[in-house]
mmCIF file of C-alpha atoms in Angstrom:
data_model
loop_
_atom_site.group_PDB
_atom_site.id
_atom_site.type_symbol
_atom_site.label_atom_id
_atom_site.label_comp_id
_atom_site.label_asym_id
_atom_site.label_seq_id
_atom_site.Cartn_x
_atom_site.Cartn_y
_atom_site.Cartn_z
ATOM 1 C CA UNK A 1 0.000 0.000 0.000
ATOM 2 C CA UNK A 2 1.215 3.504 -0.827
ATOM 3 C CA UNK A 3 0.058 6.908 0.392
ATOM 4 C CA UNK A 4 0.679 9.655 -2.158
ATOM 5 C CA UNK A 5 0.133 13.345 -1.466
ATOM 6 C CA UNK A 6 0.746 16.631 -3.270
ATOM 7 C CA UNK A 7 -0.188 20.304 -2.964
ATOM 8 C CA UNK A 8 -3.412 19.481 -4.796
ATOM 9 C CA UNK A 9 -4.984 16.168 -5.758
ATOM 10 C CA UNK A 10 -7.403 16.261 -8.702
ATOM 11 C CA UNK A 11 -9.784 13.261 -8.417
ATOM 12 C CA UNK A 12 -11.712 14.777 -11.412
ATOM 13 C CA UNK A 13 -15.124 13.396 -10.370
ATOM 14 C CA UNK A 14 -15.088 15.703 -7.325
ATOM 15 C CA UNK A 15 -13.354 19.055 -6.684
ATOM 16 C CA UNK A 16 -9.583 19.052 -6.043
ATOM 17 C CA UNK A 17 -8.413 18.219 -2.538
ATOM 18 C CA UNK A 18 -5.730 20.388 -0.937
ATOM 19 C CA UNK A 19 -2.900 18.165 0.325
ATOM 20 C CA UNK A 20 -5.105 15.128 -0.245
ATOM 21 C CA UNK A 21 -3.687 11.664 0.357
ATOM 22 C CA UNK A 22 -4.273 9.096 -2.373
ATOM 23 C CA UNK A 23 -4.295 5.537 -1.074
ATOM 24 C CA UNK A 24 -3.321 2.979 -3.719
ATOM 25 C CA UNK A 25 -2.325 -0.659 -3.654
ATOM 26 C CA UNK A 26 0.897 -1.941 -5.182
ATOM 27 C CA UNK A 27 -0.826 -2.350 -8.567
ATOM 28 C CA UNK A 28 -2.040 1.236 -8.697
ATOM 29 C CA UNK A 29 -5.682 0.502 -7.866
ATOM 30 C CA UNK A 30 -7.361 3.351 -5.985
ATOM 31 C CA UNK A 31 -8.294 2.315 -2.450
ATOM 32 C CA UNK A 32 -9.249 5.677 -0.979
ATOM 33 C CA UNK A 33 -8.705 9.438 -1.040
ATOM 34 C CA UNK A 34 -8.163 11.079 2.324
ATOM 35 C CA UNK A 35 -8.936 14.746 2.899
ATOM 36 C CA UNK A 36 -6.930 16.172 5.836
ATOM 37 C CA UNK A 37 -9.805 18.565 6.548
ATOM 38 C CA UNK A 38 -12.341 15.736 6.859
ATOM 39 C CA UNK A 39 -10.226 12.745 7.880
ATOM 40 C CA UNK A 40 -7.963 12.212 10.852
ATOM 41 C CA UNK A 41 -4.600 11.174 9.405
ATOM 42 C CA UNK A 42 -2.614 8.756 11.619
ATOM 43 C CA UNK A 43 0.877 10.043 12.357
ATOM 44 C CA UNK A 44 2.235 6.561 11.655
ATOM 45 C CA UNK A 45 1.336 6.654 7.949
ATOM 46 C CA UNK A 46 4.314 6.723 5.614
ATOM 47 C CA UNK A 47 3.130 9.476 3.268
ATOM 48 C CA UNK A 48 5.057 10.215 0.062
ATOM 49 C CA UNK A 49 4.724 13.977 -0.379
ATOM 50 C CA UNK A 50 5.287 15.744 -3.718
ATOM 51 C CA UNK A 51 5.357 19.339 -4.873
ATOM 52 C CA UNK A 52 2.754 19.964 -7.552
ATOM 53 C CA UNK A 53 -0.483 18.187 -8.391
ATOM 54 C CA UNK A 54 -1.644 14.600 -8.787
ATOM 55 C CA UNK A 55 -4.130 13.691 -11.501
ATOM 56 C CA UNK A 56 -5.295 10.516 -13.260
ATOM 57 C CA UNK A 57 -3.485 9.198 -16.333
ATOM 58 C CA UNK A 58 -4.196 11.054 -19.562
ATOM 59 C CA UNK A 59 -6.448 9.855 -22.385
ATOM 60 C CA UNK A 60 -5.250 10.805 -25.874
ATOM 61 C CA UNK A 61 -8.356 10.501 -28.039
ATOM 62 C CA UNK A 62 -6.742 11.243 -31.401
ATOM 63 C CA UNK A 63 -3.437 9.853 -32.640
ATOM 64 C CA UNK A 64 -2.006 8.260 -35.797
ATOM 65 C CA UNK A 65 0.518 5.769 -34.443
ATOM 66 C CA UNK A 66 1.329 4.379 -37.891
ATOM 67 C CA UNK A 67 2.636 7.814 -38.974
ATOM 68 C CA UNK A 68 5.283 7.913 -36.233
ATOM 69 C CA UNK A 69 8.100 7.399 -38.746
ATOM 70 C CA UNK A 70 7.269 10.802 -40.278
ATOM 71 C CA UNK A 71 8.744 12.760 -37.384
ATOM 72 C CA UNK A 72 10.509 15.834 -38.770
ATOM 73 C CA UNK A 73 9.702 15.060 -42.422
ATOM 74 C CA UNK A 74 7.063 17.694 -43.137
ATOM 75 C CA UNK A 75 7.238 21.472 -43.277
ATOM 76 C CA UNK A 76 5.366 23.513 -40.707
ATOM 77 C CA UNK A 77 2.746 26.240 -41.158
ATOM 78 C CA UNK A 78 2.143 25.652 -44.878
ATOM 79 C CA UNK A 79 -1.573 24.932 -44.536
ATOM 80 C CA UNK A 80 -3.516 21.674 -44.863
ATOM 81 C CA UNK A 81 -3.499 21.506 -48.692
ATOM 82 C CA UNK A 82 0.317 21.526 -48.789
ATOM 83 C CA UNK A 83 0.440 19.199 -45.778
ATOM 84 C CA UNK A 84 -1.692 16.688 -47.729
ATOM 85 C CA UNK A 85 0.673 16.915 -50.720
ATOM 86 C CA UNK A 86 3.696 16.248 -48.553
ATOM 87 C CA UNK A 87 1.924 13.369 -46.820
ATOM 88 C CA UNK A 88 1.260 11.686 -50.171
ATOM 89 C CA UNK A 89 4.860 12.238 -51.250
ATOM 90 C CA UNK A 90 6.690 11.297 -48.037
ATOM 91 C CA UNK A 91 4.462 8.830 -46.195
ATOM 92 C CA UNK A 92 6.146 5.621 -47.368
ATOM 93 C CA UNK A 93 8.732 3.826 -45.270
ATOM 94 C CA UNK A 94 10.078 0.316 -44.760
ATOM 95 C CA UNK A 95 8.132 -2.024 -42.488
ATOM 96 C CA UNK A 96 11.078 -2.070 -40.058
ATOM 97 C CA UNK A 97 11.329 1.727 -39.996
ATOM 98 C CA UNK A 98 7.594 2.144 -39.385
ATOM 99 C CA UNK A 99 7.523 -0.568 -36.720
ATOM 100 C CA UNK A 100 10.506 0.819 -34.795
ATOM 101 C CA UNK A 101 9.032 4.326 -34.862
ATOM 102 C CA UNK A 102 5.685 3.055 -33.551
ATOM 103 C CA UNK A 103 7.311 1.215 -30.646
ATOM 104 C CA UNK A 104 9.239 4.370 -29.740
ATOM 105 C CA UNK A 105 6.104 6.521 -29.977
ATOM 106 C CA UNK A 106 4.101 4.081 -27.853
ATOM 107 C CA UNK A 107 6.800 4.111 -25.181
ATOM 108 C CA UNK A 108 6.943 7.921 -25.302
ATOM 109 C CA UNK A 109 3.202 8.191 -24.739
ATOM 110 C CA UNK A 110 3.375 5.755 -21.824
ATOM 111 C CA UNK A 111 6.239 7.698 -20.241
ATOM 112 C CA UNK A 112 4.263 10.913 -20.763
ATOM 113 C CA UNK A 113 1.466 9.599 -18.558
ATOM 114 C CA UNK A 114 -0.939 8.526 -21.309
ATOM 115 C CA UNK A 115 -2.960 5.445 -20.327
ATOM 116 C CA UNK A 116 -5.375 5.196 -23.250
ATOM 117 C CA UNK A 117 -5.353 6.211 -26.921
ATOM 118 C CA UNK A 118 -7.919 6.550 -29.688
ATOM 119 C CA UNK A 119 -5.769 5.674 -32.690
ATOM 120 C CA UNK A 120 -6.444 6.139 -36.398
ATOM 121 C CA UNK A 121 -5.305 3.244 -38.581
ATOM 122 C CA UNK A 122 -5.357 2.696 -42.330
ATOM 123 C CA UNK A 123 -3.679 -0.729 -42.092
ATOM 124 C CA UNK A 124 -3.020 -3.447 -39.521
ATOM 125 C CA UNK A 125 0.674 -2.615 -39.142
ATOM 126 C CA UNK A 126 0.157 -1.120 -35.667
ATOM 127 C CA UNK A 127 -1.489 -4.236 -34.234
ATOM 128 C CA UNK A 128 1.736 -5.848 -32.966
ATOM 129 C CA UNK A 129 2.668 -2.657 -31.084
ATOM 130 C CA UNK A 130 -0.797 -2.354 -29.565
ATOM 131 C CA UNK A 131 -0.836 -5.998 -28.466
ATOM 132 C CA UNK A 132 2.426 -5.524 -26.533
ATOM 133 C CA UNK A 133 1.639 -2.046 -25.209
ATOM 134 C CA UNK A 134 0.882 -1.096 -21.605
ATOM 135 C CA UNK A 135 -1.537 1.488 -23.058
ATOM 136 C CA UNK A 136 -5.192 0.761 -23.823
ATOM 137 C CA UNK A 137 -5.919 1.337 -27.521
ATOM 138 C CA UNK A 138 -9.195 1.824 -29.327
ATOM 139 C CA UNK A 139 -8.433 1.618 -33.048
ATOM 140 C CA UNK A 140 -10.441 3.683 -35.510
ATOM 141 C CA UNK A 141 -10.236 1.915 -38.870
ATOM 142 C CA UNK A 142 -10.300 4.936 -41.150
ATOM 143 C CA UNK A 143 -11.904 4.802 -44.608
ATOM 144 C CA UNK A 144 -11.815 7.297 -47.461
ATOM 145 C CA UNK A 145 -12.987 7.249 -51.072
ATOM 146 C CA UNK A 146 -15.325 9.683 -52.816
ATOM 147 C CA UNK A 147 -16.438 7.355 -55.602
ATOM 148 C CA UNK A 148 -19.909 5.979 -54.850
ATOM 149 C CA UNK A 149 -19.191 3.065 -57.199
ATOM 150 C CA UNK A 150 -16.441 1.840 -54.881
ATOM 151 C CA UNK A 151 -18.286 2.407 -51.610
ATOM 152 C CA UNK A 152 -19.237 -1.237 -51.017
ATOM 153 C CA UNK A 153 -15.717 -2.516 -51.706
ATOM 154 C CA UNK A 154 -14.039 0.129 -49.539
ATOM 155 C CA UNK A 155 -16.458 -0.555 -46.693
ATOM 156 C CA UNK A 156 -15.997 -4.336 -46.916
ATOM 157 C CA UNK A 157 -12.222 -3.886 -46.913
ATOM 158 C CA UNK A 158 -12.695 -1.872 -43.746
ATOM 159 C CA UNK A 159 -14.707 -4.691 -42.182
ATOM 160 C CA UNK A 160 -11.876 -7.105 -43.003
ATOM 161 C CA UNK A 161 -9.321 -4.782 -41.418
ATOM 162 C CA UNK A 162 -11.485 -4.395 -38.325
ATOM 163 C CA UNK A 163 -11.591 -8.204 -38.051
ATOM 164 C CA UNK A 164 -7.777 -8.328 -38.177
ATOM 165 C CA UNK A 165 -7.571 -6.051 -35.146
ATOM 166 C CA UNK A 166 -10.322 -7.998 -33.363
ATOM 167 C CA UNK A 167 -8.505 -11.298 -33.990
ATOM 168 C CA UNK A 168 -5.514 -9.760 -32.218
ATOM 169 C CA UNK A 169 -7.661 -9.008 -29.183
ATOM 170 C CA UNK A 170 -7.924 -5.284 -29.995
ATOM 171 C CA UNK A 171 -11.025 -3.066 -29.945
ATOM 172 C CA UNK A 172 -11.720 -1.402 -33.294
ATOM 173 C CA UNK A 173 -14.492 0.508 -35.033
ATOM 174 C CA UNK A 174 -14.934 1.816 -38.570
ATOM 175 C CA UNK A 175 -14.928 5.578 -39.182
ATOM 176 C CA UNK A 176 -14.616 8.017 -42.099
ATOM 177 C CA UNK A 177 -11.528 10.195 -42.532
ATOM 178 C CA UNK A 178 -13.368 13.465 -43.121
ATOM 179 C CA UNK A 179 -16.495 14.887 -44.691
ATOM 180 C CA UNK A 180 -14.732 15.708 -47.956
ATOM 181 C CA UNK A 181 -12.983 12.347 -48.465
ATOM 182 C CA UNK A 182 -15.966 9.986 -48.361
ATOM 183 C CA UNK A 183 -18.906 9.651 -50.739
ATOM 184 C CA UNK A 184 -22.482 9.936 -49.497
ATOM 185 C CA UNK A 185 -22.866 6.186 -49.993
ATOM 186 C CA UNK A 186 -19.728 5.313 -48.020
ATOM 187 C CA UNK A 187 -20.730 7.668 -45.211
ATOM 188 C CA UNK A 188 -24.144 6.018 -45.071
ATOM 189 C CA UNK A 189 -22.615 2.529 -44.836
ATOM 190 C CA UNK A 190 -20.308 3.632 -42.022
ATOM 191 C CA UNK A 191 -23.097 5.334 -40.078
ATOM 192 C CA UNK A 192 -25.441 2.358 -40.413
ATOM 193 C CA UNK A 193 -22.649 0.092 -39.206
ATOM 194 C CA UNK A 194 -21.953 2.403 -36.243
ATOM 195 C CA UNK A 195 -25.611 2.282 -35.243
ATOM 196 C CA UNK A 196 -25.895 -1.488 -35.574
ATOM 197 C CA UNK A 197 -22.659 -2.244 -33.739
ATOM 198 C CA UNK A 198 -23.208 0.490 -31.119
ATOM 199 C CA UNK A 199 -19.616 1.572 -31.642
ATOM 200 C CA UNK A 200 -18.061 5.033 -31.372
ATOM 201 C CA UNK A 201 -17.509 7.438 -34.228
ATOM 202 C CA UNK A 202 -14.670 9.897 -34.853
ATOM 203 C CA UNK A 203 -14.043 12.185 -37.832
ATOM 204 C CA UNK A 204 -11.675 15.022 -38.782
ATOM 205 C CA UNK A 205 -13.704 18.233 -38.840
ATOM 206 C CA UNK A 206 -13.149 21.736 -40.263
ATOM 207 C CA UNK A 207 -9.384 21.547 -39.935
ATOM 208 C CA UNK A 208 -8.824 24.190 -42.601
ATOM 209 C CA UNK A 209 -10.849 27.164 -43.859
ATOM 210 C CA UNK A 210 -10.884 25.601 -47.322
ATOM 211 C CA UNK A 211 -13.015 22.700 -46.088
ATOM 212 C CA UNK A 212 -16.006 24.946 -45.524
ATOM 213 C CA UNK A 213 -15.289 26.904 -48.702
ATOM 214 C CA UNK A 214 -15.316 23.812 -50.904
ATOM 215 C CA UNK A 215 -18.731 22.808 -49.550
ATOM 216 C CA UNK A 216 -20.241 26.293 -49.505
ATOM 217 C CA UNK A 217 -18.845 27.663 -52.793
ATOM 218 C CA UNK A 218 -17.055 24.814 -54.562
ATOM 219 C CA UNK A 219 -13.831 26.844 -54.548
ATOM 220 C CA UNK A 220 -10.696 27.328 -52.484
ATOM 221 C CA UNK A 221 -7.225 25.966 -51.844
ATOM 222 C CA UNK A 222 -8.388 22.586 -50.537
ATOM 223 C CA UNK A 223 -10.586 21.617 -53.479
ATOM 224 C CA UNK A 224 -7.914 22.897 -55.881
ATOM 225 C CA UNK A 225 -5.349 20.651 -54.217
ATOM 226 C CA UNK A 226 -7.626 17.600 -54.116
ATOM 227 C CA UNK A 227 -8.466 17.994 -57.805
ATOM 228 C CA UNK A 228 -4.756 18.103 -58.656
ATOM 229 C CA UNK A 229 -4.091 14.966 -56.601
ATOM 230 C CA UNK A 230 -6.890 12.870 -58.099
ATOM 231 C CA UNK A 231 -9.440 13.103 -60.893
ATOM 232 C CA UNK A 232 -12.043 11.723 -58.478
ATOM 233 C CA UNK A 233 -12.706 15.306 -57.338
ATOM 234 C CA UNK A 234 -13.326 16.612 -60.866
ATOM 235 C CA UNK A 235 -17.108 16.353 -60.440
ATOM 236 C CA UNK A 236 -17.210 17.943 -56.985
ATOM 237 C CA UNK A 237 -20.535 19.637 -56.293
ATOM 238 C CA UNK A 238 -20.970 22.298 -53.651
ATOM 239 C CA UNK A 239 -23.777 21.984 -51.107
ATOM 240 C CA UNK A 240 -24.080 25.663 -50.202
ATOM 241 C CA UNK A 241 -23.579 24.802 -46.521
ATOM 242 C CA UNK A 242 -20.593 24.156 -44.269
ATOM 243 C CA UNK A 243 -19.109 20.658 -44.304
ATOM 244 C CA UNK A 244 -20.614 19.866 -40.910
ATOM 245 C CA UNK A 245 -24.053 21.198 -41.852
ATOM 246 C CA UNK A 246 -23.944 19.174 -45.082
ATOM 247 C CA UNK A 247 -23.582 15.879 -43.257
ATOM 248 C CA UNK A 248 -25.496 16.604 -40.051
ATOM 249 C CA UNK A 249 -28.426 14.380 -40.991
ATOM 250 C CA UNK A 250 -26.130 11.350 -41.174
ATOM 251 C CA UNK A 251 -25.573 11.436 -37.430
ATOM 252 C CA UNK A 252 -27.912 9.403 -35.272
ATOM 253 C CA UNK A 253 -28.511 11.384 -32.041
ATOM 254 C CA UNK A 254 -27.601 8.208 -30.132
ATOM 255 C CA UNK A 255 -24.074 8.162 -31.561
ATOM 256 C CA UNK A 256 -21.088 9.065 -29.436
ATOM 257 C CA UNK A 257 -19.433 11.312 -32.008
ATOM 258 C CA UNK A 258 -15.995 12.869 -31.733
ATOM 259 C CA UNK A 259 -15.202 15.778 -34.042
ATOM 260 C CA UNK A 260 -11.444 16.258 -34.347
ATOM 261 C CA UNK A 261 -9.557 19.560 -34.757
ATOM 262 C CA UNK A 262 -12.540 21.956 -35.165
ATOM 263 C CA UNK A 263 -10.084 24.702 -36.068
ATOM 264 C CA UNK A 264 -12.628 26.586 -38.157
ATOM 265 C CA UNK A 265 -15.826 25.549 -36.412
ATOM 266 C CA UNK A 266 -18.031 28.583 -35.821
ATOM 267 C CA UNK A 267 -20.913 29.326 -33.440
ATOM 268 C CA UNK A 268 -23.603 28.289 -35.955
ATOM 269 C CA UNK A 269 -22.150 24.814 -36.476
ATOM 270 C CA UNK A 270 -21.505 24.405 -32.759
ATOM 271 C CA UNK A 271 -25.098 25.232 -31.820
ATOM 272 C CA UNK A 272 -26.393 23.020 -34.629
ATOM 273 C CA UNK A 273 -24.487 20.022 -33.287
ATOM 274 C CA UNK A 274 -25.469 20.673 -29.675
ATOM 275 C CA UNK A 275 -29.139 20.727 -30.696
ATOM 276 C CA UNK A 276 -28.669 17.505 -32.647
ATOM 277 C CA UNK A 277 -26.691 15.435 -30.180
ATOM 278 C CA UNK A 278 -25.790 15.939 -26.534
ATOM 279 C CA UNK A 279 -22.978 13.357 -26.771
ATOM 280 C CA UNK A 280 -20.733 15.298 -29.150
ATOM 281 C CA UNK A 281 -17.082 15.317 -28.119
ATOM 282 C CA UNK A 282 -14.876 18.093 -29.490
ATOM 283 C CA UNK A 283 -11.275 16.937 -29.733
ATOM 284 C CA UNK A 284 -8.569 19.612 -29.591
ATOM 285 C CA UNK A 285 -5.120 19.001 -31.100
ATOM 286 C CA UNK A 286 -3.792 22.530 -30.690
ATOM 287 C CA UNK A 287 -0.123 21.817 -31.431
ATOM 288 C CA UNK A 288 -1.054 20.074 -34.685
ATOM 289 C CA UNK A 289 -3.256 23.049 -35.618
ATOM 290 C CA UNK A 290 -0.297 25.370 -35.087
ATOM 291 C CA UNK A 291 2.032 22.996 -36.954
ATOM 292 C CA UNK A 292 -0.202 22.784 -40.033
ATOM 293 C CA UNK A 293 -2.258 25.986 -40.244
ATOM 294 C CA UNK A 294 -0.679 28.166 -37.521
ATOM 295 C CA UNK A 295 -4.223 28.803 -36.268
ATOM 296 C CA UNK A 296 -5.993 27.597 -33.128
ATOM 297 C CA UNK A 297 -9.676 26.755 -32.573
ATOM 298 C CA UNK A 298 -11.876 29.221 -30.713
ATOM 299 C CA UNK A 299 -11.515 27.244 -27.491
ATOM 300 C CA UNK A 300 -13.358 29.804 -25.294
ATOM 301 C CA UNK A 301 -16.404 29.244 -27.522
ATOM 302 C CA UNK A 302 -16.413 25.577 -26.497
ATOM 303 C CA UNK A 303 -15.883 26.330 -22.811
ATOM 304 C CA UNK A 304 -18.681 28.919 -22.793
ATOM 305 C CA UNK A 305 -21.108 26.272 -24.043
ATOM 306 C CA UNK A 306 -19.738 23.681 -21.578
ATOM 307 C CA UNK A 307 -18.936 21.325 -24.446
ATOM 308 C CA UNK A 308 -17.494 17.859 -23.931
ATOM 309 C CA UNK A 309 -13.902 18.598 -24.922
ATOM 310 C CA UNK A 310 -11.212 15.924 -25.329
ATOM 311 C CA UNK A 311 -7.483 16.158 -26.069
ATOM 312 C CA UNK A 312 -5.501 14.582 -28.901
ATOM 313 C CA UNK A 313 -1.865 14.742 -29.950
ATOM 314 C CA UNK A 314 -2.393 13.894 -33.616
ATOM 315 C CA UNK A 315 0.712 12.265 -35.123
ATOM 316 C CA UNK A 316 4.425 12.841 -35.542
ATOM 317 C CA UNK A 317 3.626 13.983 -39.065
ATOM 318 C CA UNK A 318 2.056 17.083 -37.516
ATOM 319 C CA UNK A 319 3.486 17.414 -34.016
ATOM 320 C CA UNK A 320 6.839 17.676 -32.274
ATOM 321 C CA UNK A 321 5.817 15.421 -29.371
ATOM 322 C CA UNK A 322 3.139 12.952 -28.348
ATOM 323 C CA UNK A 323 2.453 14.537 -24.979
ATOM 324 C CA UNK A 324 -0.950 15.532 -23.634
ATOM 325 C CA UNK A 325 0.834 17.776 -21.132
ATOM 326 C CA UNK A 326 2.393 19.681 -24.037
ATOM 327 C CA UNK A 327 -1.107 20.161 -25.466
ATOM 328 C CA UNK A 328 -2.387 21.488 -22.133
ATOM 329 C CA UNK A 329 0.591 23.797 -21.750
ATOM 330 C CA UNK A 330 -0.083 25.325 -25.157
ATOM 331 C CA UNK A 331 -3.794 25.776 -24.384
ATOM 332 C CA UNK A 332 -2.860 27.443 -21.084
ATOM 333 C CA UNK A 333 -0.425 29.742 -22.911
ATOM 334 C CA UNK A 334 -2.870 30.740 -25.660
ATOM 335 C CA UNK A 335 -5.955 30.909 -23.432
ATOM 336 C CA UNK A 336 -4.839 31.709 -19.856
ATOM 337 C CA UNK A 337 -8.405 32.097 -18.548
ATOM 338 C CA UNK A 338 -9.127 28.395 -19.037
ATOM 339 C CA UNK A 339 -8.752 26.713 -15.660
ATOM 340 C CA UNK A 340 -6.560 23.774 -14.778
ATOM 341 C CA UNK A 341 -9.616 21.875 -13.574
ATOM 342 C CA UNK A 342 -11.292 22.259 -16.974
ATOM 343 C CA UNK A 343 -8.223 21.127 -18.898
ATOM 344 C CA UNK A 344 -7.617 18.107 -16.683
ATOM 345 C CA UNK A 345 -11.247 17.074 -17.123
ATOM 346 C CA UNK A 346 -10.762 17.198 -20.895
ATOM 347 C CA UNK A 347 -7.558 15.153 -20.682
ATOM 348 C CA UNK A 348 -8.941 12.451 -18.399
ATOM 349 C CA UNK A 349 -12.605 11.615 -17.770
ATOM 350 C CA UNK A 350 -14.014 13.138 -20.966
ATOM 351 C CA UNK A 351 -11.667 11.048 -23.084
ATOM 352 C CA UNK A 352 -12.391 7.961 -20.999
ATOM 353 C CA UNK A 353 -16.135 8.535 -21.385
ATOM 354 C CA UNK A 354 -15.823 8.862 -25.153
ATOM 355 C CA UNK A 355 -13.732 5.693 -25.482
ATOM 356 C CA UNK A 356 -16.220 3.938 -23.159
ATOM 357 C CA UNK A 357 -13.574 3.013 -20.597
ATOM 358 C CA UNK A 358 -14.550 5.293 -17.698
ATOM 359 C CA UNK A 359 -15.131 2.235 -15.498
ATOM 360 C CA UNK A 360 -11.324 1.874 -15.348
ATOM 361 C CA UNK A 361 -9.817 5.226 -16.311
ATOM 362 C CA UNK A 362 -10.335 8.964 -16.006
ATOM 363 C CA UNK A 363 -10.764 9.617 -12.270
ATOM 364 C CA UNK A 364 -9.493 8.684 -8.817
ATOM 365 C CA UNK A 365 -12.582 6.678 -7.871
ATOM 366 C CA UNK A 366 -12.308 3.624 -5.659
ATOM 367 C CA UNK A 367 -11.582 0.428 -7.552
ATOM 368 C CA UNK A 368 -10.249 2.116 -10.679
ATOM 369 C CA UNK A 369 -6.708 1.769 -12.014
ATOM 370 C CA UNK A 370 -6.496 5.088 -13.880
ATOM 371 C CA UNK A 371 -2.765 5.742 -13.728
ATOM 372 C CA UNK A 372 -1.322 8.475 -11.530
ATOM 373 C CA UNK A 373 0.514 11.504 -12.919
ATOM 374 C CA UNK A 374 2.504 14.035 -10.930
ATOM 375 C CA UNK A 375 2.751 17.452 -12.579
ATOM 376 C CA UNK A 376 5.410 19.673 -10.990
ATOM 377 C CA UNK A 377 6.892 23.066 -11.800
ATOM 378 C CA UNK A 378 3.539 24.849 -11.720
ATOM 379 C CA UNK A 379 2.158 27.943 -10.054
ATOM 380 C CA UNK A 380 -0.180 26.912 -7.229
ATOM 381 C CA UNK A 381 -1.678 30.363 -6.563
ATOM 382 C CA UNK A 382 -3.027 31.137 -9.084
ATOM 383 C CA UNK A 383 -3.003 27.555 -10.364
ATOM 384 C CA UNK A 384 -1.291 27.617 -13.738
ATOM 385 C CA UNK A 385 0.876 25.472 -15.991
ATOM 386 C CA UNK A 386 4.222 26.922 -17.036
ATOM 387 C CA UNK A 387 6.718 26.155 -19.790
ATOM 388 C CA UNK A 388 8.874 24.373 -17.210
ATOM 389 C CA UNK A 389 6.017 22.190 -15.937
ATOM 390 C CA UNK A 390 7.017 18.533 -15.981
ATOM 391 C CA UNK A 391 5.247 15.208 -15.682
ATOM 392 C CA UNK A 392 6.312 12.134 -13.750
ATOM 393 C CA UNK A 393 4.321 8.941 -14.072
ATOM 394 C CA UNK A 394 3.902 7.428 -10.599
ATOM 395 C CA UNK A 395 1.686 4.531 -11.738
#
């Protein structure tokens, strides 16, 4: 049995406890949380005291593990259309190179206090890493193709890939890449499958201004780039509405839907989605947004509406680290009025709820094994992350 204490303990499901004492067994299972104000603490207890805060392990709800070999390959701040071009040109690598990079990335995430990951996969190459990992993975088998004629084949290939992950003992669900890279027919097949299987649904959303422009006007840098990359976009037809508004009717209100990036999501689309579905999760990958577009989402807009926000790292193609703490530090730097309690909720229980693993992760509730992170090098009054803030994984 261990007794862990810090300046503040963030259980997440209840308010933070000043100098709380977290009681855990040798496997990291939460036995109790003692509040010195409410509980008499025996003087004989061997309490391990730390400077900083204790919080549950982080949940990274959006990553691309199989792109880990692309670290440092792509140029920054060139916009999504150029990013896509470079991805097509530089994505390839040997199986050994890709595998080694994935193992390193997985270990980095574990060391950085990440206990669970929602991971995008276009192949089964990551399955061996996930089987051996100490991290819980939910794999999103990502499909894309805008030809309606190929929708059935692409979907069935996705089913086969999902089965490969399942045969390796891994949880997987089928999702679309984005609104502009799937046909209406393929989107319908995916959504029907999500409803039947009661699985979870994640999709890249409004990552660049050109995404809305191509739907609203049929013009812009993104559609120009996609038409140059493939003739499949030659017959693109505008809808006259934003990308999210165009596909809103595809979403069953019962879905747990995660929209990723949301860099150019505006108030109209936000309100539209909140009216449609109360279980919408808005995933922020702020360092990837800065890497690709050098723009950040309007995060205060999401906090004002008390949205269910989650945190993702995206991939090494679009980020310099796979650290949720780095994401929180950047949010704190760009938006200093957002509280630590809000950000930790996003990085823990919200992600666990979305991935449907909150029975084990996301909070310091009795019986859970959520991981325990110590964050030091912070300001306690007022409570604030700093550039020198560091993370140590205690469990």
